[in-house]
Amino acid sequence: MKRVLPSVTAAVHTERANPPDAAVPARPRIDRRALLAAGAALAAGAGAATATALVREPAAAPAAPPPPAAVPFHGARQAGVTHRPLAATRLLALDLPADADRAALRALLAAVGEVLARAADGGLDDPRLPGTPPVTSLAAVGPALAARLRLPAPGTLAELPALPGDRLDPARGGGDLLLQVGAEQPWTTGLLTEHLLAAAAPHGAAVRWHQSGFLPPTPDGRTPRNLFGFKDGTANPDPADPALWHRDGTVLVYRRIRMDTAAFAALPADRRELATGRRAATGAPLTGTAEHDDPDIYAKHPDGSYVIPATAHVRLSSPRLDGGARMLRRGWSYDDGPTDRGLLFCAFMPDPALFTRVQTRLAQRDALTPFLTHTASAVGWVLPGAREGGTLGDGL
């Protein structure tokens, strides 16, 4: 027999005919108009929230870093030695008239000292120098003037002897009075030089030479790099070390060193590191893992060769070869053209004979010597600092 399915319509009608089950609650009836109204209200609320977020005040910008602190000019020792090197420097050498006496030197020092003191505290009257600090400076008297005026300079003060390999230009070295200023920008050091020359001119002082230098951008507390790409100034003594000073004065040795950067860069990387005795990336000695590890100049490979080669710069300049005597070394790069770039080396010590010994070793055996030429030199007695209320040269 053929089965007949009930029609959908019949089923619907049959379901409607059944009475509702009392155990199942009736479904609430949803009003379409109410639903649309609720949706509109939600949309309006979301739009209002978005608009509120858009007009909310932006977050406050981070506070500007505080301006750099001024470096005091007055003190027992000159800030150009005791303070960290600043990014820009200018060295300036002056010659005094042949008949200048102690009184003339004191007057000159008072004049330039006033400029330096006012520059240090930001009080120099020059609209081109707003917010000048930090500024550091030093003044040093050359050996010839100190001897002529019989100044109370250290007995060790003397010009350097002729050193192997020197190619010195007399017009770029020497001088009766050496001045050095440091600042964060070369704009500042250039303008300070202008003020110093204006102060010195009435006293008959004439410019002998000047030289500007710079440091690469370097984070605070890190060692800057020279134009060979290596860190320069690692393992320096503390500027407060009493062994560097003589009655709050010291001796400056200045050398202008031209560097053949292209020839050095052409060496393989390992040859460059063997020549210096340090790793290029970290500054660590070849016998260590960190920059400030003490170089072990006696460490050897199993075959008996030195880990730090016998001709490495680090070995030949090691204080161990000079009975532990050390100099405070400061270096700035200079760039006077594509073929004249290099290092302005300033070293501070009580006796310049230490520099003579070290440089003699370096000139004779240093693997860096073929890439370096010393083109200028100067020596000066760095005077004690100016006490509060006083000026440079009061002790003269």
mmCIF file of C-alpha atoms in Angstrom:
data_model
loop_
_atom_site.group_PDB
_atom_site.id
_atom_site.type_symbol
_atom_site.label_atom_id
_atom_site.label_comp_id
_atom_site.label_asym_id
_atom_site.label_seq_id
_atom_site.Cartn_x
_atom_site.Cartn_y
_atom_site.Cartn_z
ATOM 1 C CA MET A 1 0.000 0.000 0.000
ATOM 2 C CA LYS A 2 1.259 3.473 -0.822
ATOM 3 C CA ARG A 3 2.131 5.559 2.262
ATOM 4 C CA VAL A 4 0.663 9.062 2.313
ATOM 5 C CA LEU A 5 2.604 11.799 4.214
ATOM 6 C CA PRO A 6 0.580 14.465 5.907
ATOM 7 C CA SER A 7 0.898 17.906 4.400
ATOM 8 C CA VAL A 8 2.873 20.623 6.086
ATOM 9 C CA THR A 9 -0.198 22.723 6.291
ATOM 10 C CA ALA A 10 -2.071 20.038 8.103
ATOM 11 C CA ALA A 11 0.763 19.621 10.555
ATOM 12 C CA VAL A 12 0.793 23.336 11.243
ATOM 13 C CA HIS A 13 -2.872 23.477 11.802
ATOM 14 C CA THR A 14 -2.761 20.424 14.010
ATOM 15 C CA GLU A 15 0.050 22.120 16.159
ATOM 16 C CA ARG A 16 -1.943 25.303 16.496
ATOM 17 C CA ALA A 17 -4.967 23.337 17.597
ATOM 18 C CA ASN A 18 -3.110 21.829 20.508
ATOM 19 C CA PRO A 19 -3.477 23.707 23.760
ATOM 20 C CA PRO A 20 -0.228 25.206 25.165
ATOM 21 C CA ASP A 21 1.722 23.102 27.638
ATOM 22 C CA ALA A 22 1.256 24.643 31.055
ATOM 23 C CA ALA A 23 4.803 23.553 32.085
ATOM 24 C CA VAL A 24 6.513 25.636 29.362
ATOM 25 C CA PRO A 25 6.354 29.398 29.860
ATOM 26 C CA ALA A 26 5.191 31.472 27.003
ATOM 27 C CA ARG A 27 7.990 33.145 24.941
ATOM 28 C CA PRO A 28 8.164 36.895 25.402
ATOM 29 C CA ARG A 29 7.104 38.796 22.378
ATOM 30 C CA ILE A 30 9.841 41.027 20.909
ATOM 31 C CA ASP A 31 8.618 44.312 19.539
ATOM 32 C CA ARG A 32 10.517 45.124 16.314
ATOM 33 C CA ARG A 33 10.233 48.864 16.877
ATOM 34 C CA ALA A 34 11.687 48.537 20.380
ATOM 35 C CA LEU A 35 14.583 46.473 19.010
ATOM 36 C CA LEU A 36 15.426 49.109 16.423
ATOM 37 C CA ALA A 37 15.230 51.851 19.012
ATOM 38 C CA ALA A 38 17.612 49.980 21.357
ATOM 39 C CA GLY A 39 20.121 49.466 18.529
ATOM 40 C CA ALA A 40 20.036 53.139 17.693
ATOM 41 C CA ALA A 41 20.656 54.006 21.323
ATOM 42 C CA LEU A 42 23.654 51.661 21.513
ATOM 43 C CA ALA A 43 25.112 53.103 18.333
ATOM 44 C CA ALA A 44 24.670 56.612 19.632
ATOM 45 C CA GLY A 45 26.379 55.657 22.904
ATOM 46 C CA ALA A 46 29.346 54.113 21.092
ATOM 47 C CA GLY A 47 29.675 57.186 18.902
ATOM 48 C CA ALA A 48 29.649 59.436 21.925
ATOM 49 C CA ALA A 49 32.354 57.352 23.600
ATOM 50 C CA THR A 50 34.490 57.502 20.471
ATOM 51 C CA ALA A 51 34.033 61.251 20.211
ATOM 52 C CA THR A 52 34.993 61.658 23.865
ATOM 53 C CA ALA A 53 38.181 59.651 23.273
ATOM 54 C CA LEU A 54 39.040 61.791 20.252
ATOM 55 C CA VAL A 55 38.734 65.087 22.094
ATOM 56 C CA ARG A 56 40.511 63.871 25.246
ATOM 57 C CA GLU A 57 43.698 65.824 26.074
ATOM 58 C CA PRO A 58 46.840 64.130 24.645
ATOM 59 C CA ALA A 59 49.328 62.593 27.047
ATOM 60 C CA ALA A 60 51.894 65.044 28.354
ATOM 61 C CA ALA A 61 55.184 65.081 26.420
ATOM 62 C CA PRO A 62 58.207 63.755 28.338
ATOM 63 C CA ALA A 63 60.043 66.440 30.251
ATOM 64 C CA ALA A 64 63.075 67.919 28.524
ATOM 65 C CA PRO A 65 66.403 66.807 29.995
ATOM 66 C CA PRO A 66 67.947 69.336 32.373
ATOM 67 C CA PRO A 67 70.605 71.598 30.862
ATOM 68 C CA PRO A 68 74.199 70.440 31.352
ATOM 69 C CA ALA A 69 75.711 71.575 34.622
ATOM 70 C CA ALA A 70 78.369 74.266 34.595
ATOM 71 C CA VAL A 71 81.949 73.223 35.357
ATOM 72 C CA PRO A 72 83.421 75.516 38.036
ATOM 73 C CA PHE A 73 86.374 77.580 36.884
ATOM 74 C CA HIS A 74 87.735 78.204 40.373
ATOM 75 C CA GLY A 75 89.430 75.393 42.258
ATOM 76 C CA ALA A 76 92.778 74.083 43.393
ATOM 77 C CA ARG A 77 93.402 72.478 39.982
ATOM 78 C CA GLN A 78 92.359 73.534 36.503
ATOM 79 C CA ALA A 79 89.202 71.916 35.138
ATOM 80 C CA GLY A 80 90.797 71.308 31.749
ATOM 81 C CA VAL A 81 92.704 68.476 33.436
ATOM 82 C CA THR A 82 90.342 67.290 36.160
ATOM 83 C CA HIS A 83 87.064 67.213 34.200
ATOM 84 C CA ARG A 84 86.113 64.662 31.548
ATOM 85 C CA PRO A 85 87.008 65.661 27.974
ATOM 86 C CA LEU A 86 84.244 67.567 26.202
ATOM 87 C CA ALA A 87 83.313 66.939 22.578
ATOM 88 C CA ALA A 88 84.963 70.015 21.056
ATOM 89 C CA THR A 89 88.336 71.538 21.882
ATOM 90 C CA ARG A 90 90.528 74.407 20.730
ATOM 91 C CA LEU A 91 94.212 74.750 21.558
ATOM 92 C CA LEU A 92 95.824 78.156 21.272
ATOM 93 C CA ALA A 93 99.489 79.161 21.729
ATOM 94 C CA LEU A 94 100.534 82.749 22.401
ATOM 95 C CA ASP A 95 103.958 84.393 22.399
ATOM 96 C CA LEU A 96 104.704 87.339 24.701
ATOM 97 C CA PRO A 97 106.933 90.301 23.823
ATOM 98 C CA ALA A 98 110.628 89.660 24.404
ATOM 99 C CA ASP A 99 110.722 92.262 27.190
ATOM 100 C CA ALA A 100 107.689 90.881 29.065
ATOM 101 C CA ASP A 101 108.267 90.405 32.794
ATOM 102 C CA ARG A 102 106.347 88.594 35.527
ATOM 103 C CA ALA A 103 103.983 91.513 35.953
ATOM 104 C CA ALA A 104 103.129 91.392 32.245
ATOM 105 C CA LEU A 105 102.486 87.650 32.439
ATOM 106 C CA ARG A 106 100.268 88.058 35.507
ATOM 107 C CA ALA A 107 98.278 90.790 33.769
ATOM 108 C CA LEU A 108 97.800 88.583 30.702
ATOM 109 C CA LEU A 109 96.731 85.629 32.825
ATOM 110 C CA ALA A 110 94.277 87.825 34.736
ATOM 111 C CA ALA A 111 92.723 89.016 31.479
ATOM 112 C CA VAL A 112 92.282 85.578 29.910
ATOM 113 C CA GLY A 113 91.286 84.128 33.297
ATOM 114 C CA GLU A 114 88.409 86.582 33.546
ATOM 115 C CA VAL A 115 87.122 85.479 30.143
ATOM 116 C CA LEU A 116 87.388 81.812 31.086
ATOM 117 C CA ALA A 117 85.705 82.319 34.473
ATOM 118 C CA ARG A 118 82.763 84.158 32.944
ATOM 119 C CA ALA A 119 82.441 81.587 30.164
ATOM 120 C CA ALA A 120 82.392 78.757 32.708
ATOM 121 C CA ASP A 121 79.387 80.150 34.597
ATOM 122 C CA GLY A 122 77.537 81.325 31.460
ATOM 123 C CA GLY A 123 78.119 84.995 32.218
ATOM 124 C CA LEU A 124 80.048 85.978 29.096
ATOM 125 C CA ASP A 125 78.338 88.982 27.499
ATOM 126 C CA ASP A 126 77.802 87.632 24.002
ATOM 127 C CA PRO A 127 74.351 86.971 22.462
ATOM 128 C CA ARG A 128 75.945 84.303 20.279
ATOM 129 C CA LEU A 129 76.686 82.231 23.395
ATOM 130 C CA PRO A 130 73.352 81.586 25.110
ATOM 131 C CA GLY A 131 73.508 78.848 27.717
ATOM 132 C CA THR A 132 77.234 78.351 27.204
ATOM 133 C CA PRO A 133 78.081 75.782 29.955
ATOM 134 C CA PRO A 134 79.691 73.360 30.232
ATOM 135 C CA VAL A 135 83.092 74.902 29.465
ATOM 136 C CA THR A 136 86.480 73.662 30.627
ATOM 137 C CA SER A 137 89.868 75.316 30.232
ATOM 138 C CA LEU A 138 93.515 75.207 31.128
ATOM 139 C CA ALA A 139 96.502 77.543 30.887
ATOM 140 C CA ALA A 140 100.112 76.366 30.746
ATOM 141 C CA VAL A 141 103.409 78.260 30.578
ATOM 142 C CA GLY A 142 106.062 77.125 28.108
ATOM 143 C CA PRO A 143 109.547 76.104 29.280
ATOM 144 C CA ALA A 144 111.363 79.014 27.613
ATOM 145 C CA LEU A 145 109.202 81.677 29.256
ATOM 146 C CA ALA A 146 109.307 79.902 32.621
ATOM 147 C CA ALA A 147 113.124 79.870 32.484
ATOM 148 C CA ARG A 148 113.405 83.474 31.288
ATOM 149 C CA LEU A 149 111.169 84.785 34.073
ATOM 150 C CA ARG A 150 112.502 82.310 36.651
ATOM 151 C CA LEU A 151 109.043 81.111 37.521
ATOM 152 C CA PRO A 152 108.500 78.540 40.326
ATOM 153 C CA ALA A 153 107.863 75.776 37.778
ATOM 154 C CA PRO A 154 108.722 72.117 38.420
ATOM 155 C CA GLY A 155 112.397 71.402 37.882
ATOM 156 C CA THR A 156 111.375 68.732 35.370
ATOM 157 C CA LEU A 157 109.850 71.274 32.952
ATOM 158 C CA ALA A 158 111.812 71.176 29.687
ATOM 159 C CA GLU A 159 111.296 70.920 25.968
ATOM 160 C CA LEU A 160 111.307 67.399 24.572
ATOM 161 C CA PRO A 161 114.480 66.175 22.883
ATOM 162 C CA ALA A 162 114.458 65.218 19.211
ATOM 163 C CA LEU A 163 112.592 61.922 18.928
ATOM 164 C CA PRO A 164 112.932 59.240 16.235
ATOM 165 C CA GLY A 165 110.639 59.773 13.276
ATOM 166 C CA ASP A 166 109.521 63.304 14.209
ATOM 167 C CA ARG A 167 108.521 65.580 11.328
ATOM 168 C CA LEU A 168 107.775 68.657 13.410
ATOM 169 C CA ASP A 169 106.622 71.980 11.977
ATOM 170 C CA PRO A 170 107.950 74.741 14.290
ATOM 171 C CA ALA A 171 105.063 77.006 13.259
ATOM 172 C CA ARG A 172 102.578 74.517 14.730
ATOM 173 C CA GLY A 173 104.277 73.911 18.080
ATOM 174 C CA GLY A 174 105.877 75.556 21.101
ATOM 175 C CA GLY A 175 104.671 78.821 22.604
ATOM 176 C CA ASP A 176 105.008 80.968 25.728
ATOM 177 C CA LEU A 177 101.414 80.450 26.905
ATOM 178 C CA LEU A 178 99.262 77.482 25.936
ATOM 179 C CA LEU A 179 95.502 77.752 26.352
ATOM 180 C CA GLN A 180 92.922 75.033 25.830
ATOM 181 C CA VAL A 181 89.144 75.388 25.951
ATOM 182 C CA GLY A 182 86.584 72.605 25.785
ATOM 183 C CA ALA A 183 82.827 72.701 25.136
ATOM 184 C CA GLU A 184 80.079 70.549 23.681
ATOM 185 C CA GLN A 185 80.067 72.389 20.327
ATOM 186 C CA PRO A 186 82.840 73.797 18.087
ATOM 187 C CA TRP A 187 80.706 76.941 17.752
ATOM 188 C CA THR A 188 81.395 77.637 21.411
ATOM 189 C CA THR A 189 85.138 76.957 21.313
ATOM 190 C CA GLY A 190 85.516 79.164 18.234
ATOM 191 C CA LEU A 191 83.777 82.111 19.886
ATOM 192 C CA LEU A 192 85.712 81.617 23.121
ATOM 193 C CA THR A 193 88.926 81.802 21.093
ATOM 194 C CA GLU A 194 87.736 85.129 19.719
ATOM 195 C CA HIS A 195 87.163 86.474 23.234
ATOM 196 C CA LEU A 196 90.517 85.188 24.475
ATOM 197 C CA LEU A 197 92.391 86.880 21.644
ATOM 198 C CA ALA A 198 90.554 90.144 22.294
ATOM 199 C CA ALA A 199 91.579 89.952 25.952
ATOM 200 C CA ALA A 200 95.212 89.076 25.134
ATOM 201 C CA ALA A 201 95.813 91.690 22.429
ATOM 202 C CA PRO A 202 96.206 94.718 24.777
ATOM 203 C CA HIS A 203 99.034 92.832 26.523
ATOM 204 C CA GLY A 204 101.070 92.402 23.354
ATOM 205 C CA ALA A 205 100.476 88.639 23.073
ATOM 206 C CA ALA A 206 100.584 87.278 19.518
ATOM 207 C CA VAL A 207 99.082 84.053 18.189
ATOM 208 C CA ARG A 208 101.714 81.429 17.442
ATOM 209 C CA TRP A 209 99.391 78.584 16.417
ATOM 210 C CA HIS A 210 95.910 77.205 17.038
ATOM 211 C CA GLN A 211 94.272 73.850 16.461
ATOM 212 C CA SER A 212 90.715 72.548 16.807
ATOM 213 C CA GLY A 213 89.691 68.992 17.586
ATOM 214 C CA PHE A 214 86.611 66.886 18.210
ATOM 215 C CA LEU A 215 85.325 63.651 19.692
ATOM 216 C CA PRO A 216 82.798 61.338 17.992
ATOM 217 C CA PRO A 217 79.347 60.985 19.588
ATOM 218 C CA THR A 218 80.004 58.776 22.608
ATOM 219 C CA PRO A 219 77.581 57.731 25.388
ATOM 220 C CA ASP A 220 78.466 58.981 28.868
ATOM 221 C CA GLY A 221 80.965 56.763 30.604
ATOM 222 C CA ARG A 222 82.164 55.139 27.373
ATOM 223 C CA THR A 223 85.607 55.506 25.786
ATOM 224 C CA PRO A 224 85.632 57.487 22.510
ATOM 225 C CA ARG A 225 87.169 56.056 19.351
ATOM 226 C CA ASN A 226 89.945 57.528 17.239
ATOM 227 C CA LEU A 227 90.076 57.715 13.442
ATOM 228 C CA PHE A 228 91.536 54.190 13.276
ATOM 229 C CA GLY A 229 88.249 53.001 14.789
ATOM 230 C CA PHE A 230 89.747 51.829 18.103
ATOM 231 C CA LYS A 231 88.871 53.034 21.585
ATOM 232 C CA ASP A 232 91.374 55.664 22.714
ATOM 233 C CA GLY A 233 91.941 56.472 26.388
ATOM 234 C CA THR A 234 91.345 53.103 28.057
ATOM 235 C CA ALA A 235 93.183 52.387 31.340
ATOM 236 C CA ASN A 236 93.687 56.037 32.232
ATOM 237 C CA PRO A 237 94.602 56.960 35.799
ATOM 238 C CA ASP A 238 92.165 58.926 37.925
ATOM 239 C CA PRO A 239 92.765 62.672 37.371
ATOM 240 C CA ALA A 240 92.831 63.037 41.170
ATOM 241 C CA ASP A 241 95.802 60.653 41.476
ATOM 242 C CA PRO A 242 98.445 62.573 43.485
ATOM 243 C CA ALA A 243 101.181 61.013 41.349
ATOM 244 C CA LEU A 244 100.066 63.219 38.432
ATOM 245 C CA TRP A 245 100.474 66.518 40.280
ATOM 246 C CA HIS A 246 103.148 68.843 41.613
ATOM 247 C CA ARG A 247 101.753 71.463 44.014
ATOM 248 C CA ASP A 248 98.391 71.388 42.177
ATOM 249 C CA GLY A 249 100.152 71.898 38.844
ATOM 250 C CA THR A 250 101.321 69.364 36.288
ATOM 251 C CA VAL A 251 103.118 69.207 32.933
ATOM 252 C CA LEU A 252 101.325 69.023 29.585
ATOM 253 C CA VAL A 253 102.881 67.305 26.578
ATOM 254 C CA TYR A 254 101.018 68.031 23.343
ATOM 255 C CA ARG A 255 101.538 66.174 20.083
ATOM 256 C CA ARG A 256 99.794 66.600 16.756
ATOM 257 C CA ILE A 257 99.860 63.171 15.080
ATOM 258 C CA ARG A 258 98.837 62.678 11.474
ATOM 259 C CA MET A 259 97.237 59.257 10.867
ATOM 260 C CA ASP A 260 97.221 57.363 7.573
ATOM 261 C CA THR A 261 93.697 56.081 8.039
ATOM 262 C CA ALA A 262 93.327 54.627 4.537
ATOM 263 C CA ALA A 263 96.473 52.493 4.763
ATOM 264 C CA PHE A 264 95.561 51.236 8.224
ATOM 265 C CA ALA A 265 92.005 50.389 7.148
ATOM 266 C CA ALA A 266 93.426 48.344 4.268
ATOM 267 C CA LEU A 267 94.998 45.886 6.723
ATOM 268 C CA PRO A 268 93.039 42.711 7.529
ATOM 269 C CA ALA A 269 91.006 43.055 10.716
ATOM 270 C CA ASP A 270 93.192 40.622 12.661
ATOM 271 C CA ARG A 271 96.355 42.523 11.670
ATOM 272 C CA ARG A 272 94.842 45.758 12.981
ATOM 273 C CA GLU A 273 94.044 44.111 16.313
ATOM 274 C CA LEU A 274 97.519 42.578 16.601
ATOM 275 C CA ALA A 275 99.073 45.991 15.912
ATOM 276 C CA THR A 276 97.106 47.680 18.681
ATOM 277 C CA GLY A 277 96.902 44.736 21.093
ATOM 278 C CA ARG A 278 93.157 45.202 21.592
ATOM 279 C CA ARG A 279 89.892 44.033 20.053
ATOM 280 C CA ALA A 280 88.286 46.591 17.782
ATOM 281 C CA ALA A 281 84.711 45.837 18.821
ATOM 282 C CA THR A 282 85.092 45.878 22.604
ATOM 283 C CA GLY A 283 88.456 47.472 23.348
ATOM 284 C CA ALA A 284 89.420 44.380 25.356
ATOM 285 C CA PRO A 285 93.117 43.464 25.404
ATOM 286 C CA LEU A 286 94.004 40.335 23.471
ATOM 287 C CA THR A 287 94.527 38.619 26.830
ATOM 288 C CA GLY A 288 91.113 39.599 28.225
ATOM 289 C CA THR A 289 87.400 39.760 27.498
ATOM 290 C CA ALA A 290 86.424 43.285 28.612
ATOM 291 C CA GLU A 291 87.804 46.724 27.834
ATOM 292 C CA HIS A 292 89.143 47.429 31.309
ATOM 293 C CA ASP A 293 90.806 44.056 31.836
ATOM 294 C CA ASP A 294 94.477 44.564 32.634
ATOM 295 C CA PRO A 295 96.607 43.587 29.598
ATOM 296 C CA ASP A 296 98.881 40.682 30.491
ATOM 297 C CA ILE A 297 101.979 41.544 28.478
ATOM 298 C CA TYR A 298 103.722 38.368 29.672
ATOM 299 C CA ALA A 299 101.037 35.850 28.563
ATOM 300 C CA LYS A 300 102.215 33.425 25.869
ATOM 301 C CA HIS A 301 100.726 30.939 23.421
ATOM 302 C CA PRO A 302 101.724 27.245 23.723
ATOM 303 C CA ASP A 303 104.349 27.832 21.013
ATOM 304 C CA GLY A 304 106.045 30.448 23.208
ATOM 305 C CA SER A 305 104.925 33.548 21.250
ATOM 306 C CA TYR A 306 103.339 36.436 23.119
ATOM 307 C CA VAL A 307 99.545 36.711 23.017
ATOM 308 C CA ILE A 308 100.021 40.480 22.846
ATOM 309 C CA PRO A 309 102.764 40.744 20.214
ATOM 310 C CA ALA A 310 106.121 42.304 21.039
ATOM 311 C CA THR A 311 105.346 45.149 18.601
ATOM 312 C CA ALA A 312 101.786 45.841 19.828
ATOM 313 C CA HIS A 313 101.038 49.398 20.908
ATOM 314 C CA VAL A 314 99.510 48.228 24.205
ATOM 315 C CA ARG A 315 102.667 46.331 25.158
ATOM 316 C CA LEU A 316 105.157 49.093 24.308
ATOM 317 C CA SER A 317 103.163 51.758 26.155
ATOM 318 C CA SER A 318 102.534 49.592 29.231
ATOM 319 C CA PRO A 319 103.302 51.260 32.597
ATOM 320 C CA ARG A 320 105.013 48.008 33.613
ATOM 321 C CA LEU A 321 107.921 49.021 31.383
ATOM 322 C CA ASP A 322 108.292 52.308 33.309
ATOM 323 C CA GLY A 323 108.134 51.115 36.876
ATOM 324 C CA GLY A 324 104.380 51.686 37.026
ATOM 325 C CA ALA A 325 104.588 55.408 36.142
ATOM 326 C CA ARG A 326 101.525 56.581 34.250
ATOM 327 C CA MET A 327 100.371 59.640 32.368
ATOM 328 C CA LEU A 328 96.819 60.965 32.045
ATOM 329 C CA ARG A 329 96.068 60.727 28.321
ATOM 330 C CA ARG A 330 93.497 62.801 26.471
ATOM 331 C CA GLY A 331 92.946 62.602 22.726
ATOM 332 C CA TRP A 332 90.796 64.472 20.234
ATOM 333 C CA SER A 333 90.604 63.815 16.507
ATOM 334 C CA TYR A 334 91.315 66.560 14.006
ATOM 335 C CA ASP A 335 90.432 66.871 10.328
ATOM 336 C CA ASP A 336 92.300 69.529 8.363
ATOM 337 C CA GLY A 337 91.669 67.988 4.952
ATOM 338 C CA PRO A 338 91.610 64.595 3.225
ATOM 339 C CA THR A 339 95.375 64.118 3.608
ATOM 340 C CA ASP A 340 95.762 65.687 7.051
ATOM 341 C CA ARG A 341 93.667 63.937 9.633
ATOM 342 C CA GLY A 342 94.713 62.496 12.933
ATOM 343 C CA LEU A 343 95.001 62.816 16.691
ATOM 344 C CA LEU A 344 95.624 65.709 19.074
ATOM 345 C CA PHE A 345 97.353 63.918 21.922
ATOM 346 C CA CYS A 346 97.522 65.679 25.295
ATOM 347 C CA ALA A 347 99.284 63.908 28.172
ATOM 348 C CA PHE A 348 99.671 65.113 31.757
ATOM 349 C CA MET A 349 102.450 63.983 34.095
ATOM 350 C CA PRO A 350 104.852 65.580 36.584
ATOM 351 C CA ASP A 351 107.924 64.754 34.491
ATOM 352 C CA PRO A 352 107.878 64.845 30.646
ATOM 353 C CA ALA A 353 110.830 62.442 30.622
ATOM 354 C CA LEU A 354 108.196 59.708 30.989
ATOM 355 C CA PHE A 355 106.717 60.661 27.627
ATOM 356 C CA THR A 356 110.177 60.701 26.060
ATOM 357 C CA ARG A 357 110.847 57.125 27.189
ATOM 358 C CA VAL A 358 107.489 55.825 26.003
ATOM 359 C CA GLN A 359 107.568 57.608 22.652
ATOM 360 C CA THR A 360 111.118 56.432 21.966
ATOM 361 C CA ARG A 361 110.004 52.811 22.396
ATOM 362 C CA LEU A 362 106.958 53.385 20.211
ATOM 363 C CA ALA A 363 108.897 55.100 17.444
ATOM 364 C CA GLN A 364 111.416 52.256 17.277
ATOM 365 C CA ARG A 365 109.154 49.195 17.515
ATOM 366 C CA ASP A 366 105.428 50.022 17.493
ATOM 367 C CA ALA A 367 103.482 48.288 14.703
ATOM 368 C CA LEU A 368 101.418 51.482 14.375
ATOM 369 C CA THR A 369 104.457 53.663 13.616
ATOM 370 C CA PRO A 370 104.256 53.238 9.795
ATOM 371 C CA PHE A 371 100.792 54.812 9.939
ATOM 372 C CA LEU A 372 101.640 57.760 12.244
ATOM 373 C CA THR A 373 103.610 60.983 11.773
ATOM 374 C CA HIS A 374 104.222 63.464 14.618
ATOM 375 C CA THR A 375 103.952 66.916 13.032
ATOM 376 C CA ALA A 376 103.840 69.287 16.037
ATOM 377 C CA SER A 377 104.856 69.330 19.685
ATOM 378 C CA ALA A 378 104.572 71.579 22.741
ATOM 379 C CA VAL A 379 105.266 71.367 26.468
ATOM 380 C CA GLY A 380 103.782 73.531 29.203
ATOM 381 C CA TRP A 381 103.572 73.881 32.963
ATOM 382 C CA VAL A 382 99.867 73.652 33.779
ATOM 383 C CA LEU A 383 99.451 76.263 36.492
ATOM 384 C CA PRO A 384 97.599 75.581 39.732
ATOM 385 C CA GLY A 385 93.932 76.535 39.569
ATOM 386 C CA ALA A 386 92.515 79.928 40.487
ATOM 387 C CA ARG A 387 91.132 80.032 44.013
ATOM 388 C CA GLU A 388 87.720 81.555 44.656
ATOM 389 C CA GLY A 389 88.086 85.326 44.436
ATOM 390 C CA GLY A 390 91.458 84.982 42.699
ATOM 391 C CA THR A 391 92.648 84.395 39.165
ATOM 392 C CA LEU A 392 95.219 82.409 37.215
ATOM 393 C CA GLY A 393 98.808 83.143 38.053
ATOM 394 C CA ASP A 394 98.228 84.455 41.573
ATOM 395 C CA GLY A 395 101.092 82.249 42.769
ATOM 396 C CA LEU A 396 103.542 83.893 40.403
#
